[in-house]
Amino acid sequence: MIATQTRLQFEHLEWADAVIWSIIRGLPQARTDERIQGVLHHMHLVQHLYLQVWKDEPLVMTERSTFADLGEMHAWARRFHAESRRVVSTLTGAELGKVVRFPWEGALTEQFGAVHPATLEESLLQIVLHSTHHRAQVCTRIRELDGEPPLIDFIAWVWQGKPEAPWTASAAPDLSA
């Protein structure tokens, strides 16, 4: 099965995303903030696109306007985590070294001049790091809105006993404006 570190990174990824959504639920000005909504959409879009690449599925670019409200975006985020849990749990060490082909490699070649191959393991790490970057942006914006950003560091999750992601019904965000 998959390397322990990769599995742990994805467990933390889900927990940290769920904690961010819980904070947004409790901060009315965050629920209506365009910057937060834009960053969340981008972060979860990239997660879904990579998942589609890993599963060798056609890419579906879900536009932000697709969602009637933030609650629908929240459900979409949860779907990524449910499906990525299934995909990641079945990977073997040998699969982690396989080269992943991205449909957007042509655009990257234009930007960088050349694109070197990336492995499945490297693309898994990319999603963890990319999501961390964007959660930090959301946390900064939460502070700007006079909220208290959560402590979502990996080690904080470990110190808390690696809790499950708080996606339960009681933690489901009331994301009405």
JSON list of C-alpha atoms in Angstrom, two decimals:
[
{"chain": "A", "resi": 1, "resn": "MET", "atom": "CA", "xyz": [0.00, 0.00, 0.00]},
{"chain": "A", "resi": 2, "resn": "ILE", "atom": "CA", "xyz": [0.87, 3.67, -0.24]},
{"chain": "A", "resi": 3, "resn": "ALA", "atom": "CA", "xyz": [3.71, 5.18, 1.76]},
{"chain": "A", "resi": 4, "resn": "THR", "atom": "CA", "xyz": [2.74, 6.25, 5.26]},
{"chain": "A", "resi": 5, "resn": "GLN", "atom": "CA", "xyz": [3.84, 9.86, 4.74]},
{"chain": "A", "resi": 6, "resn": "THR", "atom": "CA", "xyz": [1.65, 10.32, 1.67]},
{"chain": "A", "resi": 7, "resn": "ARG", "atom": "CA", "xyz": [-1.36, 8.81, 3.43]},
{"chain": "A", "resi": 8, "resn": "LEU", "atom": "CA", "xyz": [-0.78, 11.08, 6.45]},
{"chain": "A", "resi": 9, "resn": "GLN", "atom": "CA", "xyz": [-0.43, 14.13, 4.21]},
{"chain": "A", "resi": 10, "resn": "PHE", "atom": "CA", "xyz": [-3.82, 13.42, 2.64]},
{"chain": "A", "resi": 11, "resn": "GLU", "atom": "CA", "xyz": [-5.46, 12.81, 6.00]},
{"chain": "A", "resi": 12, "resn": "HIS", "atom": "CA", "xyz": [-4.11, 16.15, 7.21]},
{"chain": "A", "resi": 13, "resn": "LEU", "atom": "CA", "xyz": [-5.16, 17.83, 3.94]},
{"chain": "A", "resi": 14, "resn": "GLU", "atom": "CA", "xyz": [-8.76, 16.76, 4.47]},
{"chain": "A", "resi": 15, "resn": "TRP", "atom": "CA", "xyz": [-8.76, 17.74, 8.15]},
{"chain": "A", "resi": 16, "resn": "ALA", "atom": "CA", "xyz": [-7.26, 21.18, 7.45]},
{"chain": "A", "resi": 17, "resn": "ASP", "atom": "CA", "xyz": [-9.73, 21.86, 4.62]},
{"chain": "A", "resi": 18, "resn": "ALA", "atom": "CA", "xyz": [-12.64, 20.88, 6.88]},
{"chain": "A", "resi": 19, "resn": "VAL", "atom": "CA", "xyz": [-11.37, 23.10, 9.70]},
{"chain": "A", "resi": 20, "resn": "ILE", "atom": "CA", "xyz": [-11.14, 26.07, 7.31]},
{"chain": "A", "resi": 21, "resn": "TRP", "atom": "CA", "xyz": [-14.74, 25.48, 6.22]},
{"chain": "A", "resi": 22, "resn": "SER", "atom": "CA", "xyz": [-15.82, 25.31, 9.88]},
{"chain": "A", "resi": 23, "resn": "ILE", "atom": "CA", "xyz": [-14.20, 28.69, 10.57]},
{"chain": "A", "resi": 24, "resn": "ILE", "atom": "CA", "xyz": [-15.94, 30.20, 7.55]},
{"chain": "A", "resi": 25, "resn": "ARG", "atom": "CA", "xyz": [-19.26, 28.90, 8.89]},
{"chain": "A", "resi": 26, "resn": "GLY", "atom": "CA", "xyz": [-18.72, 30.82, 12.12]},
{"chain": "A", "resi": 27, "resn": "LEU", "atom": "CA", "xyz": [-17.66, 34.11, 10.55]},
{"chain": "A", "resi": 28, "resn": "PRO", "atom": "CA", "xyz": [-20.52, 35.76, 8.59]},
{"chain": "A", "resi": 29, "resn": "GLN", "atom": "CA", "xyz": [-18.22, 38.23, 6.83]},
{"chain": "A", "resi": 30, "resn": "ALA", "atom": "CA", "xyz": [-16.11, 35.32, 5.57]},
{"chain": "A", "resi": 31, "resn": "ARG", "atom": "CA", "xyz": [-19.16, 33.55, 4.10]},
{"chain": "A", "resi": 32, "resn": "THR", "atom": "CA", "xyz": [-19.82, 36.50, 1.80]},
{"chain": "A", "resi": 33, "resn": "ASP", "atom": "CA", "xyz": [-16.23, 37.50, 1.05]},
{"chain": "A", "resi": 34, "resn": "GLU", "atom": "CA", "xyz": [-15.41, 37.37, -2.67]},
{"chain": "A", "resi": 35, "resn": "ARG", "atom": "CA", "xyz": [-11.68, 36.79, -2.11]},
{"chain": "A", "resi": 36, "resn": "ILE", "atom": "CA", "xyz": [-12.29, 33.82, 0.17]},
{"chain": "A", "resi": 37, "resn": "GLN", "atom": "CA", "xyz": [-14.82, 32.35, -2.24]},
{"chain": "A", "resi": 38, "resn": "GLY", "atom": "CA", "xyz": [-12.40, 32.80, -5.14]},
{"chain": "A", "resi": 39, "resn": "VAL", "atom": "CA", "xyz": [-9.49, 31.15, -3.33]},
{"chain": "A", "resi": 40, "resn": "LEU", "atom": "CA", "xyz": [-11.65, 28.25, -2.12]},
{"chain": "A", "resi": 41, "resn": "HIS", "atom": "CA", "xyz": [-12.98, 27.68, -5.62]},
{"chain": "A", "resi": 42, "resn": "HIS", "atom": "CA", "xyz": [-9.48, 27.69, -7.13]},
{"chain": "A", "resi": 43, "resn": "MET", "atom": "CA", "xyz": [-8.06, 25.39, -4.43]},
{"chain": "A", "resi": 44, "resn": "HIS", "atom": "CA", "xyz": [-10.84, 22.82, -4.78]},
{"chain": "A", "resi": 45, "resn": "LEU", "atom": "CA", "xyz": [-10.87, 23.09, -8.59]},
{"chain": "A", "resi": 46, "resn": "VAL", "atom": "CA", "xyz": [-7.18, 22.16, -8.72]},
{"chain": "A", "resi": 47, "resn": "GLN", "atom": "CA", "xyz": [-7.79, 19.28, -6.29]},
{"chain": "A", "resi": 48, "resn": "HIS", "atom": "CA", "xyz": [-10.56, 17.95, -8.55]},
{"chain": "A", "resi": 49, "resn": "LEU", "atom": "CA", "xyz": [-8.50, 18.39, -11.73]},
{"chain": "A", "resi": 50, "resn": "TYR", "atom": "CA", "xyz": [-5.59, 16.43, -10.31]},
{"chain": "A", "resi": 51, "resn": "LEU", "atom": "CA", "xyz": [-7.94, 13.71, -9.13]},
{"chain": "A", "resi": 52, "resn": "GLN", "atom": "CA", "xyz": [-9.33, 13.46, -12.66]},
{"chain": "A", "resi": 53, "resn": "VAL", "atom": "CA", "xyz": [-5.78, 13.16, -14.03]},
{"chain": "A", "resi": 54, "resn": "TRP", "atom": "CA", "xyz": [-4.93, 10.43, -11.49]},
{"chain": "A", "resi": 55, "resn": "LYS", "atom": "CA", "xyz": [-8.08, 8.52, -12.48]},
{"chain": "A", "resi": 56, "resn": "ASP", "atom": "CA", "xyz": [-7.43, 9.10, -16.22]},
{"chain": "A", "resi": 57, "resn": "GLU", "atom": "CA", "xyz": [-10.80, 10.84, -16.59]},
{"chain": "A", "resi": 58, "resn": "PRO", "atom": "CA", "xyz": [-11.70, 13.71, -18.91]},
{"chain": "A", "resi": 59, "resn": "LEU", "atom": "CA", "xyz": [-11.14, 17.08, -17.28]},
{"chain": "A", "resi": 60, "resn": "VAL", "atom": "CA", "xyz": [-14.20, 18.92, -16.03]},
{"chain": "A", "resi": 61, "resn": "MET", "atom": "CA", "xyz": [-13.51, 22.59, -15.34]},
{"chain": "A", "resi": 62, "resn": "THR", "atom": "CA", "xyz": [-16.16, 23.51, -12.80]},
{"chain": "A", "resi": 63, "resn": "GLU", "atom": "CA", "xyz": [-16.75, 27.26, -12.94]},
{"chain": "A", "resi": 64, "resn": "ARG", "atom": "CA", "xyz": [-17.39, 29.20, -9.76]},
{"chain": "A", "resi": 65, "resn": "SER", "atom": "CA", "xyz": [-20.73, 30.32, -11.20]},
{"chain": "A", "resi": 66, "resn": "THR", "atom": "CA", "xyz": [-21.80, 26.65, -11.23]},
{"chain": "A", "resi": 67, "resn": "PHE", "atom": "CA", "xyz": [-22.46, 26.85, -7.49]},
{"chain": "A", "resi": 68, "resn": "ALA", "atom": "CA", "xyz": [-25.71, 28.44, -6.35]},
{"chain": "A", "resi": 69, "resn": "ASP", "atom": "CA", "xyz": [-24.14, 29.19, -2.99]},
{"chain": "A", "resi": 70, "resn": "LEU", "atom": "CA", "xyz": [-21.16, 28.43, -0.78]},
{"chain": "A", "resi": 71, "resn": "GLY", "atom": "CA", "xyz": [-22.94, 25.36, 0.60]},
{"chain": "A", "resi": 72, "resn": "GLU", "atom": "CA", "xyz": [-22.80, 23.73, -2.82]},
{"chain": "A", "resi": 73, "resn": "MET", "atom": "CA", "xyz": [-19.08, 24.51, -3.06]},
{"chain": "A", "resi": 74, "resn": "HIS", "atom": "CA", "xyz": [-18.60, 22.95, 0.38]},
{"chain": "A", "resi": 75, "resn": "ALA", "atom": "CA", "xyz": [-20.31, 19.74, -0.79]},
{"chain": "A", "resi": 76, "resn": "TRP", "atom": "CA", "xyz": [-18.07, 19.73, -3.88]},
{"chain": "A", "resi": 77, "resn": "ALA", "atom": "CA", "xyz": [-14.99, 20.03, -1.66]},
{"chain": "A", "resi": 78, "resn": "ARG", "atom": "CA", "xyz": [-16.18, 17.08, 0.42]},
{"chain": "A", "resi": 79, "resn": "ARG", "atom": "CA", "xyz": [-16.65, 14.97, -2.70]},
{"chain": "A", "resi": 80, "resn": "PHE", "atom": "CA", "xyz": [-12.98, 15.47, -3.62]},
{"chain": "A", "resi": 81, "resn": "HIS", "atom": "CA", "xyz": [-11.88, 14.26, -0.22]},
{"chain": "A", "resi": 82, "resn": "ALA", "atom": "CA", "xyz": [-14.17, 11.22, -0.24]},
{"chain": "A", "resi": 83, "resn": "GLU", "atom": "CA", "xyz": [-12.92, 10.17, -3.67]},
{"chain": "A", "resi": 84, "resn": "SER", "atom": "CA", "xyz": [-9.25, 10.99, -3.07]},
{"chain": "A", "resi": 85, "resn": "ARG", "atom": "CA", "xyz": [-9.39, 8.87, 0.11]},
{"chain": "A", "resi": 86, "resn": "ARG", "atom": "CA", "xyz": [-10.49, 5.90, -2.02]},
{"chain": "A", "resi": 87, "resn": "VAL", "atom": "CA", "xyz": [-7.84, 6.54, -4.69]},
{"chain": "A", "resi": 88, "resn": "VAL", "atom": "CA", "xyz": [-4.94, 7.18, -2.30]},
{"chain": "A", "resi": 89, "resn": "SER", "atom": "CA", "xyz": [-5.76, 4.17, -0.10]},
{"chain": "A", "resi": 90, "resn": "THR", "atom": "CA", "xyz": [-5.39, 1.78, -3.04]},
{"chain": "A", "resi": 91, "resn": "LEU", "atom": "CA", "xyz": [-2.04, 3.04, -4.35]},
{"chain": "A", "resi": 92, "resn": "THR", "atom": "CA", "xyz": [1.06, 0.89, -4.06]},
{"chain": "A", "resi": 93, "resn": "GLY", "atom": "CA", "xyz": [4.65, 2.04, -3.74]},
{"chain": "A", "resi": 94, "resn": "ALA", "atom": "CA", "xyz": [5.36, 0.94, -7.30]},
{"chain": "A", "resi": 95, "resn": "GLU", "atom": "CA", "xyz": [2.53, 3.11, -8.64]},
{"chain": "A", "resi": 96, "resn": "LEU", "atom": "CA", "xyz": [3.93, 6.21, -6.94]},
{"chain": "A", "resi": 97, "resn": "GLY", "atom": "CA", "xyz": [6.89, 6.23, -9.34]},
{"chain": "A", "resi": 98, "resn": "LYS", "atom": "CA", "xyz": [4.82, 6.17, -12.52]},
{"chain": "A", "resi": 99, "resn": "VAL", "atom": "CA", "xyz": [4.94, 9.28, -14.71]},
{"chain": "A", "resi": 100, "resn": "VAL", "atom": "CA", "xyz": [1.77, 11.36, -14.78]},
{"chain": "A", "resi": 101, "resn": "ARG", "atom": "CA", "xyz": [0.84, 13.20, -17.98]},
{"chain": "A", "resi": 102, "resn": "PHE", "atom": "CA", "xyz": [-1.02, 16.47, -17.52]},
{"chain": "A", "resi": 103, "resn": "PRO", "atom": "CA", "xyz": [-3.30, 17.79, -20.27]},
{"chain": "A", "resi": 104, "resn": "TRP", "atom": "CA", "xyz": [-1.96, 21.29, -19.63]},
{"chain": "A", "resi": 105, "resn": "GLU", "atom": "CA", "xyz": [1.69, 20.35, -20.35]},
{"chain": "A", "resi": 106, "resn": "GLY", "atom": "CA", "xyz": [1.60, 22.32, -23.62]},
{"chain": "A", "resi": 107, "resn": "ALA", "atom": "CA", "xyz": [0.85, 25.57, -21.81]},
{"chain": "A", "resi": 108, "resn": "LEU", "atom": "CA", "xyz": [3.58, 24.82, -19.28]},
{"chain": "A", "resi": 109, "resn": "THR", "atom": "CA", "xyz": [6.09, 24.18, -22.07]},
{"chain": "A", "resi": 110, "resn": "GLU", "atom": "CA", "xyz": [5.26, 27.58, -23.52]},
{"chain": "A", "resi": 111, "resn": "GLN", "atom": "CA", "xyz": [5.78, 29.17, -20.10]},
{"chain": "A", "resi": 112, "resn": "PHE", "atom": "CA", "xyz": [8.91, 27.29, -18.98]},
{"chain": "A", "resi": 113, "resn": "GLY", "atom": "CA", "xyz": [10.45, 26.21, -22.28]},
{"chain": "A", "resi": 114, "resn": "ALA", "atom": "CA", "xyz": [10.43, 22.55, -21.24]},
{"chain": "A", "resi": 115, "resn": "VAL", "atom": "CA", "xyz": [8.47, 20.40, -18.86]},
{"chain": "A", "resi": 116, "resn": "HIS", "atom": "CA", "xyz": [10.16, 17.48, -17.16]},
{"chain": "A", "resi": 117, "resn": "PRO", "atom": "CA", "xyz": [8.06, 14.48, -16.21]},
{"chain": "A", "resi": 118, "resn": "ALA", "atom": "CA", "xyz": [6.39, 14.35, -12.82]},
{"chain": "A", "resi": 119, "resn": "THR", "atom": "CA", "xyz": [5.64, 11.16, -10.92]},
{"chain": "A", "resi": 120, "resn": "LEU", "atom": "CA", "xyz": [2.35, 10.29, -9.30]},
{"chain": "A", "resi": 121, "resn": "GLU", "atom": "CA", "xyz": [3.98, 10.77, -5.90]},
{"chain": "A", "resi": 122, "resn": "GLU", "atom": "CA", "xyz": [5.18, 14.25, -6.88]},
{"chain": "A", "resi": 123, "resn": "SER", "atom": "CA", "xyz": [1.70, 15.19, -8.09]},
{"chain": "A", "resi": 124, "resn": "LEU", "atom": "CA", "xyz": [0.18, 13.98, -4.83]},
{"chain": "A", "resi": 125, "resn": "LEU", "atom": "CA", "xyz": [2.63, 16.18, -2.94]},
{"chain": "A", "resi": 126, "resn": "GLN", "atom": "CA", "xyz": [1.77, 19.09, -5.25]},
{"chain": "A", "resi": 127, "resn": "ILE", "atom": "CA", "xyz": [-1.89, 18.94, -4.19]},
{"chain": "A", "resi": 128, "resn": "VAL", "atom": "CA", "xyz": [-0.91, 18.92, -0.52]},
{"chain": "A", "resi": 129, "resn": "LEU", "atom": "CA", "xyz": [1.42, 21.90, -0.95]},
{"chain": "A", "resi": 130, "resn": "HIS", "atom": "CA", "xyz": [-0.86, 23.84, -3.31]},
{"chain": "A", "resi": 131, "resn": "SER", "atom": "CA", "xyz": [-3.78, 23.47, -0.90]},
{"chain": "A", "resi": 132, "resn": "THR", "atom": "CA", "xyz": [-1.59, 24.55, 2.03]},
{"chain": "A", "resi": 133, "resn": "HIS", "atom": "CA", "xyz": [-0.64, 27.71, 0.15]},
{"chain": "A", "resi": 134, "resn": "HIS", "atom": "CA", "xyz": [-4.26, 28.62, -0.52]},
{"chain": "A", "resi": 135, "resn": "ARG", "atom": "CA", "xyz": [-5.47, 27.78, 2.99]},
{"chain": "A", "resi": 136, "resn": "ALA", "atom": "CA", "xyz": [-2.82, 30.25, 4.20]},
{"chain": "A", "resi": 137, "resn": "GLN", "atom": "CA", "xyz": [-4.35, 32.89, 1.94]},
{"chain": "A", "resi": 138, "resn": "VAL", "atom": "CA", "xyz": [-7.79, 32.16, 3.41]},
{"chain": "A", "resi": 139, "resn": "CYS", "atom": "CA", "xyz": [-6.36, 32.39, 6.93]},
{"chain": "A", "resi": 140, "resn": "THR", "atom": "CA", "xyz": [-4.81, 35.77, 6.14]},
{"chain": "A", "resi": 141, "resn": "ARG", "atom": "CA", "xyz": [-8.14, 37.00, 4.83]},
{"chain": "A", "resi": 142, "resn": "ILE", "atom": "CA", "xyz": [-9.96, 35.65, 7.91]},
{"chain": "A", "resi": 143, "resn": "ARG", "atom": "CA", "xyz": [-7.62, 37.76, 10.08]},
{"chain": "A", "resi": 144, "resn": "GLU", "atom": "CA", "xyz": [-8.24, 40.81, 7.86]},
{"chain": "A", "resi": 145, "resn": "LEU", "atom": "CA", "xyz": [-11.98, 40.28, 8.48]},
{"chain": "A", "resi": 146, "resn": "ASP", "atom": "CA", "xyz": [-11.33, 40.35, 12.27]},
{"chain": "A", "resi": 147, "resn": "GLY", "atom": "CA", "xyz": [-11.66, 36.59, 12.61]},
{"chain": "A", "resi": 148, "resn": "GLU", "atom": "CA", "xyz": [-9.25, 34.19, 14.28]},
{"chain": "A", "resi": 149, "resn": "PRO", "atom": "CA", "xyz": [-7.62, 31.83, 11.79]},
{"chain": "A", "resi": 150, "resn": "PRO", "atom": "CA", "xyz": [-7.31, 28.25, 12.99]},
{"chain": "A", "resi": 151, "resn": "LEU", "atom": "CA", "xyz": [-4.06, 26.49, 13.81]},
{"chain": "A", "resi": 152, "resn": "ILE", "atom": "CA", "xyz": [-4.00, 23.92, 11.01]},
{"chain": "A", "resi": 153, "resn": "ASP", "atom": "CA", "xyz": [-0.32, 23.01, 10.90]},
{"chain": "A", "resi": 154, "resn": "PHE", "atom": "CA", "xyz": [0.46, 19.36, 10.29]},
{"chain": "A", "resi": 155, "resn": "ILE", "atom": "CA", "xyz": [2.16, 19.07, 13.69]},
{"chain": "A", "resi": 156, "resn": "ALA", "atom": "CA", "xyz": [-0.86, 20.63, 15.44]},
{"chain": "A", "resi": 157, "resn": "TRP", "atom": "CA", "xyz": [-2.98, 17.90, 13.85]},
{"chain": "A", "resi": 158, "resn": "VAL", "atom": "CA", "xyz": [-0.51, 15.28, 15.11]},
{"chain": "A", "resi": 159, "resn": "TRP", "atom": "CA", "xyz": [-0.49, 16.81, 18.62]},
{"chain": "A", "resi": 160, "resn": "GLN", "atom": "CA", "xyz": [-4.28, 16.61, 18.67]},
{"chain": "A", "resi": 161, "resn": "GLY", "atom": "CA", "xyz": [-4.15, 12.89, 17.98]},
{"chain": "A", "resi": 162, "resn": "LYS", "atom": "CA", "xyz": [-4.76, 13.11, 14.19]},
{"chain": "A", "resi": 163, "resn": "PRO", "atom": "CA", "xyz": [-8.51, 13.75, 14.47]},
{"chain": "A", "resi": 164, "resn": "GLU", "atom": "CA", "xyz": [-10.86, 12.95, 11.63]},
{"chain": "A", "resi": 165, "resn": "ALA", "atom": "CA", "xyz": [-11.91, 15.82, 9.41]},
{"chain": "A", "resi": 166, "resn": "PRO", "atom": "CA", "xyz": [-14.86, 17.63, 11.01]},
{"chain": "A", "resi": 167, "resn": "TRP", "atom": "CA", "xyz": [-17.28, 17.08, 8.13]},
{"chain": "A", "resi": 168, "resn": "THR", "atom": "CA", "xyz": [-20.05, 15.78, 10.44]},
{"chain": "A", "resi": 169, "resn": "ALA", "atom": "CA", "xyz": [-23.56, 17.19, 10.26]},
{"chain": "A", "resi": 170, "resn": "SER", "atom": "CA", "xyz": [-22.93, 19.31, 13.35]},
{"chain": "A", "resi": 171, "resn": "ALA", "atom": "CA", "xyz": [-19.88, 20.83, 11.65]},
{"chain": "A", "resi": 172, "resn": "ALA", "atom": "CA", "xyz": [-21.59, 21.33, 8.29]},
{"chain": "A", "resi": 173, "resn": "PRO", "atom": "CA", "xyz": [-21.41, 25.02, 7.54]},
{"chain": "A", "resi": 174, "resn": "ASP", "atom": "CA", "xyz": [-24.47, 27.20, 7.44]},
{"chain": "A", "resi": 175, "resn": "LEU", "atom": "CA", "xyz": [-23.19, 29.05, 4.44]},
{"chain": "A", "resi": 176, "resn": "SER", "atom": "CA", "xyz": [-26.13, 31.31, 3.82]},
{"chain": "A", "resi": 177, "resn": "ALA", "atom": "CA", "xyz": [-25.27, 34.98, 3.54]}
]
